[in-house]
Short mmCIF file of C-alpha atoms in Angstrom, two decimals:
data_model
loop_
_atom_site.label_atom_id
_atom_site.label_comp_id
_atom_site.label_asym_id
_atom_site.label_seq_id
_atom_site.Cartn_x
_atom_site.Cartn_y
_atom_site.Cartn_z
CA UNK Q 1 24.78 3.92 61.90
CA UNK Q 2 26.49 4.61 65.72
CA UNK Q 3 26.74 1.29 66.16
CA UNK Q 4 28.68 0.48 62.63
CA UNK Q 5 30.92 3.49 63.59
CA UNK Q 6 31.85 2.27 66.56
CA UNK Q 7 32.72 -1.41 65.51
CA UNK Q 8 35.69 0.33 63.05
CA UNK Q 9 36.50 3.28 64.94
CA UNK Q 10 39.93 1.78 65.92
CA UNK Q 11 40.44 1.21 62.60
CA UNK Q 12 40.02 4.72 61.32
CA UNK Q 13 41.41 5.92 64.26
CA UNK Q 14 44.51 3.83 63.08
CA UNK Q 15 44.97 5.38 59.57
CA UNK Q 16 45.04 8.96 61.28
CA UNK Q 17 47.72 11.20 60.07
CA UNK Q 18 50.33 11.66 62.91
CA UNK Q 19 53.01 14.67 63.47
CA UNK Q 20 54.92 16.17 60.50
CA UNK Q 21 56.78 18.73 62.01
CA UNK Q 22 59.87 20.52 61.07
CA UNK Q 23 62.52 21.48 63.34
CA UNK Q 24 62.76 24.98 64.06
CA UNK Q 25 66.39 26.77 63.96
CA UNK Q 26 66.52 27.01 68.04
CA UNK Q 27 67.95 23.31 69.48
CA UNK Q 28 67.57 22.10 66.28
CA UNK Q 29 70.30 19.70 66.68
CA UNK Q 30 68.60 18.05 70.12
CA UNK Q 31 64.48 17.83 67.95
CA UNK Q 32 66.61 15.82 65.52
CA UNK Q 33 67.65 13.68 68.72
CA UNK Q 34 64.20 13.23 69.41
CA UNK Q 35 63.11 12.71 65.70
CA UNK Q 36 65.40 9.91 65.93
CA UNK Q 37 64.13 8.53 69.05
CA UNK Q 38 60.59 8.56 68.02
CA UNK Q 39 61.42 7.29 64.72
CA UNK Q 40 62.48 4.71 66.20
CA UNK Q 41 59.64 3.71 68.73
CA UNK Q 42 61.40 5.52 72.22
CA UNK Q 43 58.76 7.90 72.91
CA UNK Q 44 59.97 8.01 76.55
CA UNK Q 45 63.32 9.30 75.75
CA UNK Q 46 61.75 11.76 73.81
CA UNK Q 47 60.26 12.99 76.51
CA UNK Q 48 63.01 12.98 78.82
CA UNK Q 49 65.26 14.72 76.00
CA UNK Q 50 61.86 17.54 74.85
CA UNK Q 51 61.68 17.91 78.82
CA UNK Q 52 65.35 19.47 79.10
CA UNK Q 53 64.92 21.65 76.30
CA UNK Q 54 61.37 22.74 78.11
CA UNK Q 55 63.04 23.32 81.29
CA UNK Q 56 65.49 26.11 80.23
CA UNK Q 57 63.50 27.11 76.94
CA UNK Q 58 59.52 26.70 78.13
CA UNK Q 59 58.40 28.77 75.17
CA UNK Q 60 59.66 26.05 72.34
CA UNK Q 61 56.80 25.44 70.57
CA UNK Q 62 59.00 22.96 68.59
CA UNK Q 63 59.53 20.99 71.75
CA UNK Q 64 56.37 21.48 73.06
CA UNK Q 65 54.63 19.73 69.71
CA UNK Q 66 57.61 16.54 69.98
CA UNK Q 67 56.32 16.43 73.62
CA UNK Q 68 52.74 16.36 72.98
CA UNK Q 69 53.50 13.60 70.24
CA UNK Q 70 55.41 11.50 72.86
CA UNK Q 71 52.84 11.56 75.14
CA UNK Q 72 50.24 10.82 72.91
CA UNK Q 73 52.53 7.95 71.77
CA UNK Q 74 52.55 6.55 75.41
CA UNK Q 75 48.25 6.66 75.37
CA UNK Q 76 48.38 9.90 77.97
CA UNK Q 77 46.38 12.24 76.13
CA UNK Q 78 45.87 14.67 78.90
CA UNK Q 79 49.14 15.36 79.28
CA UNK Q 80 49.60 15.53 75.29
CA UNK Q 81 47.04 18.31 75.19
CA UNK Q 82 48.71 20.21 77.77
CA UNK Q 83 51.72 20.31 75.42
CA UNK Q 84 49.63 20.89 72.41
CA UNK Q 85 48.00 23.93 74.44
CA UNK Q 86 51.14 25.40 75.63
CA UNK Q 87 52.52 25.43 71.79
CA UNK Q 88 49.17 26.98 70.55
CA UNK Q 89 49.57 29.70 73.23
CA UNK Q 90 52.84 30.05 72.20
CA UNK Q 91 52.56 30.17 68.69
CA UNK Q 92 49.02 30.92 67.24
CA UNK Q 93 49.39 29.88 64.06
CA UNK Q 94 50.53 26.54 64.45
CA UNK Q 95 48.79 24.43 62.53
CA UNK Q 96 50.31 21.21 64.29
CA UNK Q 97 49.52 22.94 68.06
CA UNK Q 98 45.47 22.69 66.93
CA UNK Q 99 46.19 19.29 64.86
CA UNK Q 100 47.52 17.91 68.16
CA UNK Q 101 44.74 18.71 69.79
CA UNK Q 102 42.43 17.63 67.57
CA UNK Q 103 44.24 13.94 67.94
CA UNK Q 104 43.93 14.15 71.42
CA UNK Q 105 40.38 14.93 71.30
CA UNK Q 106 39.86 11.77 69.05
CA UNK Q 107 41.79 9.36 71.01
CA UNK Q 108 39.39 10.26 74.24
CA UNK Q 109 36.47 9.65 71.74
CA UNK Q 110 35.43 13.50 71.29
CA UNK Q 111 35.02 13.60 67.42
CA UNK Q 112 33.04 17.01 67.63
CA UNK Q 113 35.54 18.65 69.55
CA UNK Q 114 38.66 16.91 67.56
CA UNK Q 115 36.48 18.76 64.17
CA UNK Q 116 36.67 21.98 66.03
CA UNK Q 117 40.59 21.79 65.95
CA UNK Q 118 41.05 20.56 62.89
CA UNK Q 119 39.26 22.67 61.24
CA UNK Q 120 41.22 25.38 63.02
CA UNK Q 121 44.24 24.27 61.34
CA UNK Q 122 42.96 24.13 58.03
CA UNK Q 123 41.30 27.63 58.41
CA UNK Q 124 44.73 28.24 59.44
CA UNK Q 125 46.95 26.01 56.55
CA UNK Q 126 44.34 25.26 53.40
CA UNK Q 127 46.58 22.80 51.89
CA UNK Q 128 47.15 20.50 55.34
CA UNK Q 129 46.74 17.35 53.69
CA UNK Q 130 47.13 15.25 57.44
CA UNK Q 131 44.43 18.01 58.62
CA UNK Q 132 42.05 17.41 56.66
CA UNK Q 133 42.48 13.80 56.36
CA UNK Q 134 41.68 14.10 60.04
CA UNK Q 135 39.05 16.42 59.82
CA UNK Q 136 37.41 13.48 57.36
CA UNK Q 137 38.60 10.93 60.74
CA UNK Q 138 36.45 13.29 63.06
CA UNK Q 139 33.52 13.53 60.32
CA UNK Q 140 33.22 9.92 60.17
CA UNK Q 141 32.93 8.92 63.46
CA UNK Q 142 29.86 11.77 63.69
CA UNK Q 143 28.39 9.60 60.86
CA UNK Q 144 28.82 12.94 58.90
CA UNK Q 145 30.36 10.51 55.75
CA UNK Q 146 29.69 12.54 53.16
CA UNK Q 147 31.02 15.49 54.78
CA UNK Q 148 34.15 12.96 55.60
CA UNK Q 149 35.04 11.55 52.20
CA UNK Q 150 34.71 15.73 51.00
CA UNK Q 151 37.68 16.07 53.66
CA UNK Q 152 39.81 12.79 52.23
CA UNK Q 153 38.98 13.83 47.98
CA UNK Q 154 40.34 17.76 49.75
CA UNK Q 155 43.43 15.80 50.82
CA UNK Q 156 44.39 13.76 48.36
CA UNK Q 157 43.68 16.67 46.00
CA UNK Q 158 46.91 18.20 47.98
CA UNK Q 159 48.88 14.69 48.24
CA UNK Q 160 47.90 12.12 45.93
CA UNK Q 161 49.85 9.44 47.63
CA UNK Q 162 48.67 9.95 50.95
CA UNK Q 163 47.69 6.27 51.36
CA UNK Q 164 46.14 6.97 55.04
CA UNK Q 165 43.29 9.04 53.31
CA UNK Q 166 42.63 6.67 50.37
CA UNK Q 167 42.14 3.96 53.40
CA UNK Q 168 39.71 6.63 55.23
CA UNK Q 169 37.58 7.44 52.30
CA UNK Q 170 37.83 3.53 51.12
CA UNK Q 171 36.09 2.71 54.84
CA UNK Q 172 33.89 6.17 54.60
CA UNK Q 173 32.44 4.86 51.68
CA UNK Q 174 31.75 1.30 53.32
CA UNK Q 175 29.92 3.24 56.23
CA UNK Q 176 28.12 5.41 54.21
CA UNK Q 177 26.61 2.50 51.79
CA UNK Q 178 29.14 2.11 49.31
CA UNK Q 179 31.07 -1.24 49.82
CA UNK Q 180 31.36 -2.17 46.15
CA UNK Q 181 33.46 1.66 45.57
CA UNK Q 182 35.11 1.32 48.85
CA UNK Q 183 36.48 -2.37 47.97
CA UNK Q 184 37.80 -0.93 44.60
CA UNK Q 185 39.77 1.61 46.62
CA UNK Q 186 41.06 -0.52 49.21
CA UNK Q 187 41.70 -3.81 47.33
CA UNK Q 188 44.64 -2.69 45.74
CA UNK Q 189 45.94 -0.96 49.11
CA UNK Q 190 45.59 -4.25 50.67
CA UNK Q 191 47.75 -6.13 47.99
CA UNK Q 192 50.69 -4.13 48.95
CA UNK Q 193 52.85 -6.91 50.84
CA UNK Q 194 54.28 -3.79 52.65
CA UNK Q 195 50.52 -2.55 53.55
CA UNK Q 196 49.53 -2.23 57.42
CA UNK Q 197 47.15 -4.85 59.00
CA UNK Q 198 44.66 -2.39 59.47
CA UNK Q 199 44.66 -1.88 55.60
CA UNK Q 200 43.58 -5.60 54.74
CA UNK Q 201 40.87 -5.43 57.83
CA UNK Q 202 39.03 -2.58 56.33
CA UNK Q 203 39.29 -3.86 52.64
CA UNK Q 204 37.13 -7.00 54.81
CA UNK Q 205 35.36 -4.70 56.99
CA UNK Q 206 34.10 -3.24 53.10
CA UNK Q 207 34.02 -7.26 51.35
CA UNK Q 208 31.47 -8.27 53.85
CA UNK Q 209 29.25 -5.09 54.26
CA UNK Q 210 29.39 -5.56 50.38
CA UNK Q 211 27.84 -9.40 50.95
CA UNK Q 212 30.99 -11.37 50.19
CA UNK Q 213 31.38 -12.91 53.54
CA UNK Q 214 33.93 -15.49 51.84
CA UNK Q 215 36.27 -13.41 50.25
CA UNK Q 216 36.09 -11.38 53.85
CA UNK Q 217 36.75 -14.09 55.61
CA UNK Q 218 39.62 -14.87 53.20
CA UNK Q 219 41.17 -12.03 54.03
CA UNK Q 220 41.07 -12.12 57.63
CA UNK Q 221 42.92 -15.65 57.55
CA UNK Q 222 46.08 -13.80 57.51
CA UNK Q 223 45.26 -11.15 59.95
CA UNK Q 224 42.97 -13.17 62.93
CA UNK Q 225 43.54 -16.08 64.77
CA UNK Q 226 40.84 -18.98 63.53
CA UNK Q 227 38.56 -18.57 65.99
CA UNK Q 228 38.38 -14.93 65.89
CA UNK Q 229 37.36 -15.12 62.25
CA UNK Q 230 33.50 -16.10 62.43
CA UNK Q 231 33.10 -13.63 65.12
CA UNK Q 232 34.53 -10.86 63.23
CA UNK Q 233 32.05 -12.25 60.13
CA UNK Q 234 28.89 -12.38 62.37
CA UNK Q 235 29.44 -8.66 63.44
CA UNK Q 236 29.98 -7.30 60.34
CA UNK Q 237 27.18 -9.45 58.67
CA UNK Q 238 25.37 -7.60 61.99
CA UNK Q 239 26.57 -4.30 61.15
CA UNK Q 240 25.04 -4.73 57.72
CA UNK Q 241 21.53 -5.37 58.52
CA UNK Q 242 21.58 -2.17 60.80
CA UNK Q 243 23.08 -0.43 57.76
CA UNK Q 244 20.14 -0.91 55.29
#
């Protein structure tokens, strides 16, 4: 099943729950600055503005966790988990400090360390709905599914609307031998005109490991070039085979 992981991993990597912080009282009116500019897709002038705050105030863990989010946003993890590690030193019971580092950990394909942090935060915050979806992200790609979709039913016991762990458990269930279930979960995701991309590919990712290679295809007419279609078919009709 390594193989199968790795064909979607971008994919569940996708649906992973990002930063929810909450400005703290100190500077608060320069994080909403860089709420706004990450908001609004300007990651590097959020870390221009979180790197003046740093340079008189190097202790703000609410800069430091804006920072690491930035950074990540730019694809430099490294530097992310540096500001990740700083706010955890700084503040030992921040749930987001450990839940940045457990992002940072996926996105340089470390699942088992990424489950180590997240499971830090939730030791740390039980009802972390966006840690334990990502606990279930970290799970998944260990081909630990079971274990994964526990993590996604623990979330959406917290936040039943959390649509990025509905679409985690809908693909966990593909993986783990359950099209048919995961294509009732993620069909009706996928009819959302406003849904993500990503949403529709794993509702096909789930059609054709379920054997409906048309209605797969079908889908991916409005999310893959033409010829990109029967490539996408032929590995999944791949990834199938090694399933059974």
């Amino acid at each position: 099943m390594r193989c199968l992981v790795a064909a979607v991993a971008l994919a569940v990597l996708a649906a992973c729950s990002g930063p929810e912080h909450t400005a703290r009282p100190l500077r608060a009116a320069d994080l909403r600055v860089v709420d706004v500019a990450m908001a609004n897709g300007i990651p590097q002038a959020a870390i221009t503005m979180t790197g003046e705050i740093l340079r008189t105030d190097p202790h703000n863990v609410a800069a430091l966790l804006r920072q690491g989010d930035a950074l990540l946003a730019i694809n430099r993890p490294d530097a992310a988990g540096e500001s990740y590690r700083r706010a955890a030193e700084a503040d030992a019971h921040s749930t987001d400090a450990f839940r940045g580092l457990g992002r940072v950990e996926l996105a340089i394909g470390q699942p088992k360390s990424a489950e180590g942090f997240f499971r830090k935060a939730v030791v740390l915050e039980p009802d972390d709905a966006p840690a334990l979806n990502n606990l279930g992200i970290a799970l998944d790609l260990q081909d630990r599914h079971g274990e994964a979709q526990d993590a996604y039913q623990a979330a959406l016991k917290r936040r039943p609307e959390m649509t990025a762990a509905k679409v985690n458990l809908g693909l966990s269930l593909a993986l783990a031998g359950a099209p048919d279930r995961a294509v009732v979960i993620l069909r009706p995701l996928a009819s959302d005109p406003m849904a993500d991309s990503r949403v529709r590919q794993n509702l096909a990712v789930a059609l054709a490991l379920a054997g409906d290679e048309s209605a797969a295809g079908r889908v991916l007419a409005g999310e893959l070039p033409q010829d990109k279609i029967g490539t996408a078919l032929a590995g999944y009709a791949a990834l199938r085979v090694s399933a059974k």
